[in-house]
Amino acid sequence: MSSSVLWVDPSNGAAGDMLLGALLDAGASASVVTAGLRALRVEPIGLQATEVRRHGFRATKADVDAPETVTHRGLPDLLAIIGAAGLPAPVHDLAAAAFTRLAEAEARVHGIAIDQVHFHEVGALDAIADVVGCSLALHDLGLLAPGARRVVGPIAAGSGTARAAHGRMPLPAPAVLEILTAAEAPMAAHPATMELCTPTGAALLVALATAWGPPPAMTTRAVGIGAGTRDPDTHPNVLRVLLGAPSQTGAAASSQAGATASSPAGATASDWSATELCQIEATIDDLDPRIWPDLLERLRSVGAADAWCTPVLMRKGRPGQVLTVLAEASRVDLACRLIFTHTTTLGLRIHGVRRLHLRRDEVKVTVGGHPIGVKRGWLGPDLVTVQPEYDDALTTATATGRPVAEVLDQARREATGSD
């Protein structure tokens, strides 16, 4: 199943197993998730998804089958484990981002360096399974692909107190507050006096979110409901997800709402929409050039709107590259972390930019009996850009024996309705 929009509803709280259950309920493959978990070089981890009821509502409960472990793992251990598992790059990067958020929060709570953090919440096998499992499920649903939009609603974190290793602690848990505060994530009020959001749940939501707020304009294709362990009388202990595709009606409305007041002559308020983004740049002259394609793909997979390299001539005639990344403010920290981790740069330049973009859609056409995706751009009511997917066209050309240029031309004609 492939979707490009996700909305997460954590208005009754969030935990790693709740999100995993919701994604499985929405169509993620349990066998794909289980296979990915088996690749982790830790004690054997199993997964079982069962249908349960919470407050009278049906939901899917994701139960991790893992032995109790006395191994105390910190962030470097966890990053090494997921790095050695051969996971797809988007899965690896999301899991690493979630674990890093957890470790950073615990370091701030306890006033220690991040590499000194060793604690049960991150090191336990069930937390590892939840984080990596959710990352695998999102990837299986096509929600870690470049351009995918992942919106998270206000998070109910809970109130009251709970028993912990150091005695009773106030709720929301200190680590939860640190994670949500650092990300400027919206919180929702809730009448229940109990823990509603766990640190693992908070870290996953912050790591995956490309935006915060209500459901975006979308055509819903699947609904997933994940259950928490308890079934209190006060509320349904579930987390919901909606999966779908961008709504063209919503895209047109967004275009009208975001149009600039200083449109060029002849343009109207519905011709395009505007987005405020951050531009991240670094000039690098000592990086193995084989690294660039993987890095650019990693940046897009974590929510960058675009990423590219521009050749430049540096001091003493040395060739170099200017790396440029466009990202929403909520994605900047993650993008910067990837750049610092995967390149040799010691500094980054960041400034705000305004991007105008056309209303767009994607249609499927058939050429020689083979489907080809075609992206289209609209300037107001006028179709101005028609771009077939080259990989689809190449597959069709190979299967039919026709030149790829001819296949591309026919796909464009099919997408525009011209002869």
Tab-separated table of C-alpha atoms in Angstrom:
chain	number	residue	atom	x	y	z
A	1	MET	CA	0.000	0.000	0.000
A	2	SER	CA	1.366	3.444	-0.874
A	3	SER	CA	0.223	6.664	0.740
A	4	SER	CA	1.693	10.142	0.794
A	5	VAL	CA	-0.176	11.694	3.739
A	6	LEU	CA	-0.351	10.518	7.346
A	7	TRP	CA	-2.256	12.113	10.202
A	8	VAL	CA	-1.663	10.861	13.740
A	9	ASP	CA	-4.276	11.503	16.434
A	10	PRO	CA	-2.621	11.265	19.878
A	11	SER	CA	-5.480	13.059	21.666
A	12	ASN	CA	-5.692	10.118	24.086
A	13	GLY	CA	-1.946	9.696	24.392
A	14	ALA	CA	0.840	7.896	22.574
A	15	ALA	CA	3.182	4.992	23.190
A	16	GLY	CA	5.409	3.038	20.855
A	17	ASP	CA	3.191	-0.049	20.896
A	18	MET	CA	0.070	2.070	20.274
A	19	LEU	CA	1.582	3.681	17.173
A	20	LEU	CA	2.858	0.328	15.921
A	21	GLY	CA	-0.571	-1.239	16.437
A	22	ALA	CA	-2.248	1.618	14.551
A	23	LEU	CA	0.134	1.318	11.586
A	24	LEU	CA	-0.384	-2.443	11.421
A	25	ASP	CA	-4.143	-1.894	11.640
A	26	ALA	CA	-3.899	0.563	8.740
A	27	GLY	CA	-2.244	-1.991	6.487
A	28	ALA	CA	1.472	-2.219	7.288
A	29	SER	CA	2.791	-5.746	6.787
A	30	ALA	CA	3.449	-7.583	10.053
A	31	SER	CA	5.800	-9.956	8.211
A	32	VAL	CA	7.876	-7.050	6.882
A	33	VAL	CA	8.140	-5.564	10.374
A	34	THR	CA	9.006	-8.931	11.925
A	35	ALA	CA	11.705	-9.599	9.315
A	36	GLY	CA	13.269	-6.211	10.015
A	37	LEU	CA	13.254	-6.816	13.771
A	38	ARG	CA	14.935	-10.186	13.271
A	39	ALA	CA	17.806	-8.422	11.504
A	40	LEU	CA	18.698	-6.587	14.735
A	41	ARG	CA	21.714	-8.117	16.446
A	42	VAL	CA	20.064	-8.430	19.843
A	43	GLU	CA	18.148	-11.118	21.687
A	44	PRO	CA	15.342	-12.666	19.561
A	45	ILE	CA	12.345	-10.336	19.131
A	46	GLY	CA	8.901	-11.478	17.992
A	47	LEU	CA	5.731	-9.529	17.211
A	48	GLN	CA	2.066	-10.413	17.548
A	49	ALA	CA	-0.879	-8.251	16.483
A	50	THR	CA	-4.273	-9.079	17.999
A	51	GLU	CA	-7.706	-7.466	17.880
A	52	VAL	CA	-8.870	-6.073	21.227
A	53	ARG	CA	-11.492	-3.646	22.548
A	54	ARG	CA	-10.784	-0.425	24.371
A	55	HIS	CA	-13.728	1.405	25.912
A	56	GLY	CA	-15.993	-0.568	23.578
A	57	PHE	CA	-14.037	0.235	20.404
A	58	ARG	CA	-12.141	-2.255	18.249
A	59	ALA	CA	-8.378	-1.727	18.005
A	60	THR	CA	-5.168	-3.612	17.214
A	61	LYS	CA	-2.772	-4.401	20.054
A	62	ALA	CA	0.878	-4.863	19.077
A	63	ASP	CA	2.674	-7.126	21.562
A	64	VAL	CA	6.426	-7.550	21.431
A	65	ASP	CA	7.714	-10.989	22.374
A	66	ALA	CA	11.186	-10.428	23.811
A	67	PRO	CA	13.057	-11.772	26.823
A	68	GLU	CA	13.879	-9.515	29.720
A	69	THR	CA	17.419	-8.247	29.396
A	70	VAL	CA	19.951	-7.104	31.962
A	71	THR	CA	22.022	-5.415	29.273
A	72	HIS	CA	22.230	-1.664	29.826
A	73	ARG	CA	22.434	0.012	26.455
A	74	GLY	CA	23.095	3.668	25.741
A	75	LEU	CA	22.717	5.731	22.597
A	76	PRO	CA	26.001	4.615	20.955
A	77	ASP	CA	25.020	0.965	21.491
A	78	LEU	CA	21.602	1.498	19.933
A	79	LEU	CA	22.947	3.413	16.946
A	80	ALA	CA	25.459	0.611	16.369
A	81	ILE	CA	22.676	-2.016	16.539
A	82	ILE	CA	20.454	-0.337	13.956
A	83	GLY	CA	23.468	0.563	11.826
A	84	ALA	CA	24.518	-3.095	11.604
A	85	ALA	CA	21.046	-4.409	10.735
A	86	GLY	CA	21.087	-3.509	7.046
A	87	LEU	CA	17.834	-1.562	7.326
A	88	PRO	CA	16.655	0.738	4.505
A	89	ALA	CA	18.165	4.210	4.901
A	90	PRO	CA	14.843	5.947	5.772
A	91	VAL	CA	14.125	3.312	8.448
A	92	HIS	CA	17.608	3.648	9.912
A	93	ASP	CA	17.455	7.445	9.965
A	94	LEU	CA	14.023	7.672	11.612
A	95	ALA	CA	14.918	5.110	14.282
A	96	ALA	CA	18.225	6.873	14.951
A	97	ALA	CA	16.439	10.226	15.216
A	98	ALA	CA	13.912	8.859	17.729
A	99	PHE	CA	16.593	7.263	19.896
A	100	THR	CA	18.638	10.454	19.770
A	101	ARG	CA	15.633	12.510	20.918
A	102	LEU	CA	15.184	10.115	23.837
A	103	ALA	CA	18.826	10.280	24.866
A	104	GLU	CA	18.970	14.069	24.552
A	105	ALA	CA	15.903	14.402	26.788
A	106	GLU	CA	17.271	12.066	29.456
A	107	ALA	CA	20.603	13.885	29.379
A	108	ARG	CA	18.848	17.203	30.041
A	109	VAL	CA	16.662	15.707	32.784
A	110	HIS	CA	19.618	14.211	34.658
A	111	GLY	CA	22.156	16.917	33.808
A	112	ILE	CA	24.693	14.599	32.175
A	113	ALA	CA	26.353	14.248	28.789
A	114	ILE	CA	24.387	12.397	26.129
A	115	ASP	CA	26.983	9.634	25.828
A	116	GLN	CA	26.634	8.959	29.574
A	117	VAL	CA	22.934	8.133	29.304
A	118	HIS	CA	22.243	4.492	30.167
A	119	PHE	CA	18.660	3.808	31.081
A	120	HIS	CA	15.964	1.208	30.786
A	121	GLU	CA	13.576	3.211	28.603
A	122	VAL	CA	15.981	3.316	25.680
A	123	GLY	CA	17.879	0.092	26.309
A	124	ALA	CA	14.954	-2.321	26.803
A	125	LEU	CA	14.189	-4.680	23.938
A	126	ASP	CA	10.535	-3.664	23.787
A	127	ALA	CA	11.516	-0.022	23.250
A	128	ILE	CA	13.959	-1.060	20.516
A	129	ALA	CA	11.204	-3.126	18.882
A	130	ASP	CA	8.688	-0.271	19.108
A	131	VAL	CA	11.003	2.333	17.560
A	132	VAL	CA	12.434	0.151	14.800
A	133	GLY	CA	9.056	-1.550	14.247
A	134	CYS	CA	7.241	1.760	13.735
A	135	SER	CA	9.987	2.926	11.372
A	136	LEU	CA	9.658	-0.287	9.351
A	137	ALA	CA	5.855	0.013	9.257
A	138	LEU	CA	5.980	3.633	8.056
A	139	HIS	CA	8.436	2.671	5.338
A	140	ASP	CA	6.256	-0.262	4.260
A	141	LEU	CA	3.286	2.112	3.908
A	142	GLY	CA	5.301	4.487	1.714
A	143	LEU	CA	5.248	7.205	4.365
A	144	LEU	CA	9.022	7.710	4.554
A	145	ALA	CA	9.296	8.367	0.815
A	146	PRO	CA	10.497	11.787	-0.366
A	147	GLY	CA	7.624	14.268	-0.344
A	148	ALA	CA	5.465	12.273	2.079
A	149	ARG	CA	3.635	14.464	4.586
A	150	ARG	CA	3.305	13.304	8.204
A	151	VAL	CA	1.116	15.527	10.393
A	152	VAL	CA	0.673	14.959	14.135
A	153	GLY	CA	-2.204	16.420	16.162
A	154	PRO	CA	-1.961	17.853	19.709
A	155	ILE	CA	-0.553	15.286	22.130
A	156	ALA	CA	-2.258	14.350	25.393
A	157	ALA	CA	0.602	13.749	27.816
A	158	GLY	CA	-1.299	13.027	31.055
A	159	SER	CA	-1.206	14.350	34.603
A	160	GLY	CA	-0.894	13.133	38.187
A	161	THR	CA	1.991	10.947	39.377
A	162	ALA	CA	3.444	7.552	38.510
A	163	ARG	CA	5.856	5.162	40.179
A	164	ALA	CA	9.335	5.041	38.621
A	165	ALA	CA	12.769	3.633	39.462
A	166	HIS	CA	13.597	6.750	41.513
A	167	GLY	CA	10.239	6.873	43.339
A	168	ARG	CA	7.051	8.671	42.373
A	169	MET	CA	7.445	11.210	39.611
A	170	PRO	CA	5.075	13.886	38.302
A	171	LEU	CA	3.260	13.468	35.004
A	172	PRO	CA	3.854	14.219	32.224
A	173	ALA	CA	7.186	12.422	32.712
A	174	PRO	CA	10.172	14.806	32.693
A	175	ALA	CA	11.625	13.186	29.563
A	176	VAL	CA	8.289	13.565	27.743
A	177	LEU	CA	8.170	17.271	28.554
A	178	GLU	CA	11.755	17.735	27.385
A	179	ILE	CA	11.079	15.984	24.072
A	180	LEU	CA	7.859	17.873	23.339
A	181	THR	CA	9.251	21.237	24.467
A	182	ALA	CA	12.405	20.916	22.370
A	183	ALA	CA	10.256	20.235	19.291
A	184	GLU	CA	7.659	22.928	20.152
A	185	ALA	CA	5.044	20.195	19.810
A	186	PRO	CA	1.433	21.103	20.677
A	187	MET	CA	-0.052	19.475	23.787
A	188	ALA	CA	-3.716	18.682	24.431
A	189	ALA	CA	-5.612	18.820	27.714
A	190	HIS	CA	-7.098	15.533	28.949
A	191	PRO	CA	-9.327	14.720	31.948
A	192	ALA	CA	-7.567	11.462	32.879
A	193	THR	CA	-4.985	11.648	35.706
A	194	MET	CA	-2.565	9.009	34.430
A	195	GLU	CA	0.389	8.640	32.112
A	196	LEU	CA	-0.879	9.058	28.563
A	197	CYS	CA	2.291	9.686	26.580
A	198	THR	CA	5.475	7.690	27.144
A	199	PRO	CA	8.967	8.949	26.317
A	200	THR	CA	9.217	6.441	23.464
A	201	GLY	CA	5.861	7.583	22.087
A	202	ALA	CA	6.863	11.244	22.306
A	203	ALA	CA	10.215	10.607	20.617
A	204	LEU	CA	8.593	8.714	17.745
A	205	LEU	CA	5.978	11.414	17.120
A	206	VAL	CA	8.567	14.192	17.159
A	207	ALA	CA	10.953	12.264	14.903
A	208	LEU	CA	8.329	11.407	12.286
A	209	ALA	CA	6.348	14.669	12.195
A	210	THR	CA	6.845	16.970	9.241
A	211	ALA	CA	4.074	19.259	10.573
A	212	TRP	CA	1.740	19.660	13.570
A	213	GLY	CA	-1.979	20.284	13.553
A	214	PRO	CA	-5.430	19.001	12.558
A	215	PRO	CA	-6.014	16.554	9.694
A	216	PRO	CA	-4.675	18.011	6.435
A	217	ALA	CA	-6.726	18.168	3.266
A	218	MET	CA	-6.569	14.583	2.077
A	219	THR	CA	-8.433	11.704	0.481
A	220	THR	CA	-8.457	9.064	3.224
A	221	ARG	CA	-7.621	5.529	2.139
A	222	ALA	CA	-7.165	3.743	5.473
A	223	VAL	CA	-7.797	4.227	9.179
A	224	GLY	CA	-5.695	2.481	11.816
A	225	ILE	CA	-6.436	2.204	15.541
A	226	GLY	CA	-3.745	1.060	17.956
A	227	ALA	CA	-4.500	0.022	21.542
A	228	GLY	CA	-2.610	0.730	24.718
A	229	THR	CA	-2.225	-1.921	27.400
A	230	ARG	CA	-4.797	-0.568	29.867
A	231	ASP	CA	-8.525	-0.103	29.323
A	232	PRO	CA	-9.537	2.702	31.731
A	233	ASP	CA	-13.104	3.796	32.343
A	234	THR	CA	-12.306	7.412	31.533
A	235	HIS	CA	-11.522	7.166	27.797
A	236	PRO	CA	-10.669	4.836	24.908
A	237	ASN	CA	-6.956	4.151	25.333
A	238	VAL	CA	-6.179	4.221	21.617
A	239	LEU	CA	-4.116	6.131	19.064
A	240	ARG	CA	-5.562	6.669	15.583
A	241	VAL	CA	-3.887	7.216	12.220
A	242	LEU	CA	-5.340	8.285	8.881
A	243	LEU	CA	-3.554	7.401	5.644
A	244	GLY	CA	-4.296	8.872	2.260
A	245	ALA	CA	-3.377	11.135	-0.604
A	246	PRO	CA	-3.390	14.935	-0.866
A	247	SER	CA	-6.825	16.336	-1.676
A	248	GLN	CA	-6.865	18.360	-4.868
A	249	THR	CA	-9.679	20.511	-3.469
A	250	GLY	CA	-7.521	21.153	-0.438
A	251	ALA	CA	-4.529	21.914	-2.621
A	252	ALA	CA	-6.512	24.540	-4.514
A	253	ALA	CA	-7.741	26.088	-1.269
A	254	SER	CA	-4.205	26.112	0.101
A	255	SER	CA	-3.036	27.812	-3.066
A	256	GLN	CA	-5.562	30.591	-2.615
A	257	ALA	CA	-4.774	31.043	1.076
A	258	GLY	CA	-1.015	31.156	0.557
A	259	ALA	CA	-0.794	33.442	-2.486
A	260	THR	CA	1.422	36.499	-2.124
A	261	ALA	CA	0.003	39.993	-2.164
A	262	SER	CA	2.700	41.095	-4.602
A	263	SER	CA	1.841	38.701	-7.443
A	264	PRO	CA	3.368	39.524	-10.848
A	265	ALA	CA	1.212	41.238	-13.448
A	266	GLY	CA	-1.329	38.834	-14.901
A	267	ALA	CA	-1.213	36.439	-11.925
A	268	THR	CA	-4.180	35.792	-9.689
A	269	ALA	CA	-4.469	34.842	-6.037
A	270	SER	CA	-5.049	31.174	-6.924
A	271	ASP	CA	-2.069	30.698	-9.252
A	272	TRP	CA	0.318	29.319	-6.615
A	273	SER	CA	0.847	28.916	-2.891
A	274	ALA	CA	3.688	30.118	-0.678
A	275	THR	CA	5.620	28.275	2.021
A	276	GLU	CA	8.152	29.585	4.519
A	277	LEU	CA	11.168	27.255	4.627
A	278	CYS	CA	14.682	27.211	6.049
A	279	GLN	CA	17.652	26.937	3.698
A	280	ILE	CA	20.656	25.047	5.066
A	281	GLU	CA	24.003	25.334	3.278
A	282	ALA	CA	27.521	23.981	3.662
A	283	THR	CA	30.554	24.274	1.359
A	284	ILE	CA	32.584	21.059	1.338
A	285	ASP	CA	35.741	20.142	-0.590
A	286	ASP	CA	37.042	16.966	1.062
A	287	LEU	CA	34.177	14.453	0.899
A	288	ASP	CA	34.225	11.178	-1.032
A	289	PRO	CA	31.877	11.997	-3.956
A	290	ARG	CA	30.263	8.547	-3.725
A	291	ILE	CA	28.628	9.638	-0.454
A	292	TRP	CA	26.602	12.480	-1.972
A	293	PRO	CA	23.722	10.488	-3.584
A	294	ASP	CA	23.021	8.549	-0.374
A	295	LEU	CA	23.148	11.699	1.754
A	296	LEU	CA	20.742	13.568	-0.535
A	297	GLU	CA	18.293	10.652	-0.379
A	298	ARG	CA	18.576	10.471	3.426
A	299	LEU	CA	17.813	14.193	3.713
A	300	ARG	CA	14.698	13.859	1.546
A	301	SER	CA	13.566	10.789	3.490
A	302	VAL	CA	13.506	12.708	6.794
A	303	GLY	CA	11.288	15.452	5.393
A	304	ALA	CA	13.535	17.861	3.488
A	305	ALA	CA	11.533	19.545	0.737
A	306	ASP	CA	14.595	19.346	-1.532
A	307	ALA	CA	18.333	18.790	-1.359
A	308	TRP	CA	21.044	19.239	-3.999
A	309	CYS	CA	24.740	19.944	-4.625
A	310	THR	CA	26.296	22.730	-6.725
A	311	PRO	CA	29.934	22.474	-7.948
A	312	VAL	CA	32.158	25.416	-6.929
A	313	LEU	CA	35.830	26.366	-7.197
A	314	MET	CA	37.443	26.988	-3.824
A	315	ARG	CA	40.762	28.300	-2.557
A	316	LYS	CA	43.884	27.266	-4.456
A	317	GLY	CA	41.727	25.909	-7.267
A	318	ARG	CA	40.266	23.056	-5.247
A	319	PRO	CA	36.917	21.725	-6.537
A	320	GLY	CA	34.108	21.573	-3.978
A	321	GLN	CA	30.369	21.257	-3.561
A	322	VAL	CA	27.800	23.564	-1.969
A	323	LEU	CA	25.185	21.384	-0.269
A	324	THR	CA	21.790	23.098	-0.138
A	325	VAL	CA	18.789	21.759	1.777
A	326	LEU	CA	15.267	23.210	1.977
A	327	ALA	CA	13.253	22.108	5.004
A	328	GLU	CA	10.451	23.177	7.298
A	329	ALA	CA	11.593	24.564	10.646
A	330	SER	CA	10.560	21.364	12.441
A	331	ARG	CA	12.950	19.338	10.232
A	332	VAL	CA	16.023	21.584	10.522
A	333	ASP	CA	17.587	19.924	13.573
A	334	LEU	CA	17.282	16.456	12.055
A	335	ALA	CA	18.692	17.618	8.708
A	336	CYS	CA	21.620	19.328	10.435
A	337	ARG	CA	22.355	16.193	12.444
A	338	LEU	CA	22.463	14.123	9.243
A	339	ILE	CA	24.788	16.608	7.539
A	340	PHE	CA	27.184	16.738	10.492
A	341	THR	CA	27.126	12.935	10.788
A	342	HIS	CA	27.632	12.070	7.115
A	343	THR	CA	29.921	14.869	5.884
A	344	THR	CA	33.164	16.538	6.933
A	345	THR	CA	31.726	20.022	7.412
A	346	LEU	CA	32.232	21.822	10.723
A	347	GLY	CA	29.584	24.504	10.201
A	348	LEU	CA	26.299	25.266	8.495
A	349	ARG	CA	24.604	28.426	7.227
A	350	ILE	CA	20.846	28.685	7.840
A	351	HIS	CA	18.414	31.389	6.735
A	352	GLY	CA	14.743	31.709	5.895
A	353	VAL	CA	13.426	31.545	2.337
A	354	ARG	CA	9.992	31.881	0.755
A	355	ARG	CA	9.032	29.231	-1.791
A	356	LEU	CA	6.235	29.616	-4.328
A	357	HIS	CA	4.896	26.345	-5.677
A	358	LEU	CA	2.280	25.353	-8.193
A	359	ARG	CA	-0.749	23.267	-7.421
A	360	ARG	CA	0.161	19.767	-8.464
A	361	ASP	CA	-1.331	16.337	-8.925
A	362	GLU	CA	-0.285	12.929	-10.186
A	363	VAL	CA	-2.176	10.735	-12.625
A	364	LYS	CA	-1.628	7.228	-13.970
A	365	VAL	CA	-1.676	6.678	-17.738
A	366	THR	CA	-1.250	3.492	-19.747
A	367	VAL	CA	1.253	3.136	-22.590
A	368	GLY	CA	1.567	-0.199	-24.343
A	369	GLY	CA	-0.397	-1.841	-21.551
A	370	HIS	CA	1.981	-0.571	-18.839
A	371	PRO	CA	1.169	2.051	-16.167
A	372	ILE	CA	3.201	5.247	-16.001
A	373	GLY	CA	2.891	7.874	-13.289
A	374	VAL	CA	2.773	11.476	-14.511
A	375	LYS	CA	3.227	14.561	-12.315
A	376	ARG	CA	1.351	17.668	-13.447
A	377	GLY	CA	1.672	21.299	-12.396
A	378	TRP	CA	-1.135	23.867	-12.685
A	379	LEU	CA	-0.753	27.642	-12.978
A	380	GLY	CA	-4.240	28.637	-11.928
A	381	PRO	CA	-6.558	26.743	-14.325
A	382	ASP	CA	-3.784	26.115	-16.887
A	383	LEU	CA	-1.768	22.899	-17.093
A	384	VAL	CA	1.830	24.062	-17.557
A	385	THR	CA	4.035	21.138	-16.462
A	386	VAL	CA	3.656	17.467	-17.434
A	387	GLN	CA	6.456	15.165	-16.321
A	388	PRO	CA	6.209	11.344	-16.639
A	389	GLU	CA	8.136	9.188	-14.156
A	390	TYR	CA	11.280	8.197	-16.029
A	391	ASP	CA	11.672	4.814	-14.299
A	392	ASP	CA	8.121	3.861	-15.300
A	393	ALA	CA	8.787	4.980	-18.881
A	394	LEU	CA	12.072	3.056	-18.998
A	395	THR	CA	10.335	-0.119	-17.782
A	396	THR	CA	7.671	0.320	-20.466
A	397	ALA	CA	10.254	0.992	-23.169
A	398	THR	CA	12.204	-2.146	-22.214
A	399	ALA	CA	9.057	-4.291	-22.172
A	400	THR	CA	7.702	-2.995	-25.488
A	401	GLY	CA	10.928	-2.443	-27.410
A	402	ARG	CA	10.070	1.196	-28.081
A	403	PRO	CA	12.465	4.132	-27.626
A	404	VAL	CA	12.115	5.677	-24.175
A	405	ALA	CA	11.730	9.163	-25.704
A	406	GLU	CA	8.727	7.936	-27.668
A	407	VAL	CA	7.177	6.435	-24.517
A	408	LEU	CA	7.722	9.690	-22.621
A	409	ASP	CA	6.047	11.697	-25.402
A	410	GLN	CA	3.014	9.396	-25.503
A	411	ALA	CA	2.686	9.486	-21.691
A	412	ARG	CA	2.641	13.293	-21.826
A	413	ARG	CA	-0.068	13.243	-24.508
A	414	GLU	CA	-2.148	10.759	-22.492
A	415	ALA	CA	-1.826	12.925	-19.370
A	416	THR	CA	-2.926	16.084	-21.182
A	417	GLY	CA	-5.690	14.457	-23.226
A	418	SER	CA	-4.083	15.610	-26.477
A	419	ASP	CA	-3.792	13.523	-29.630
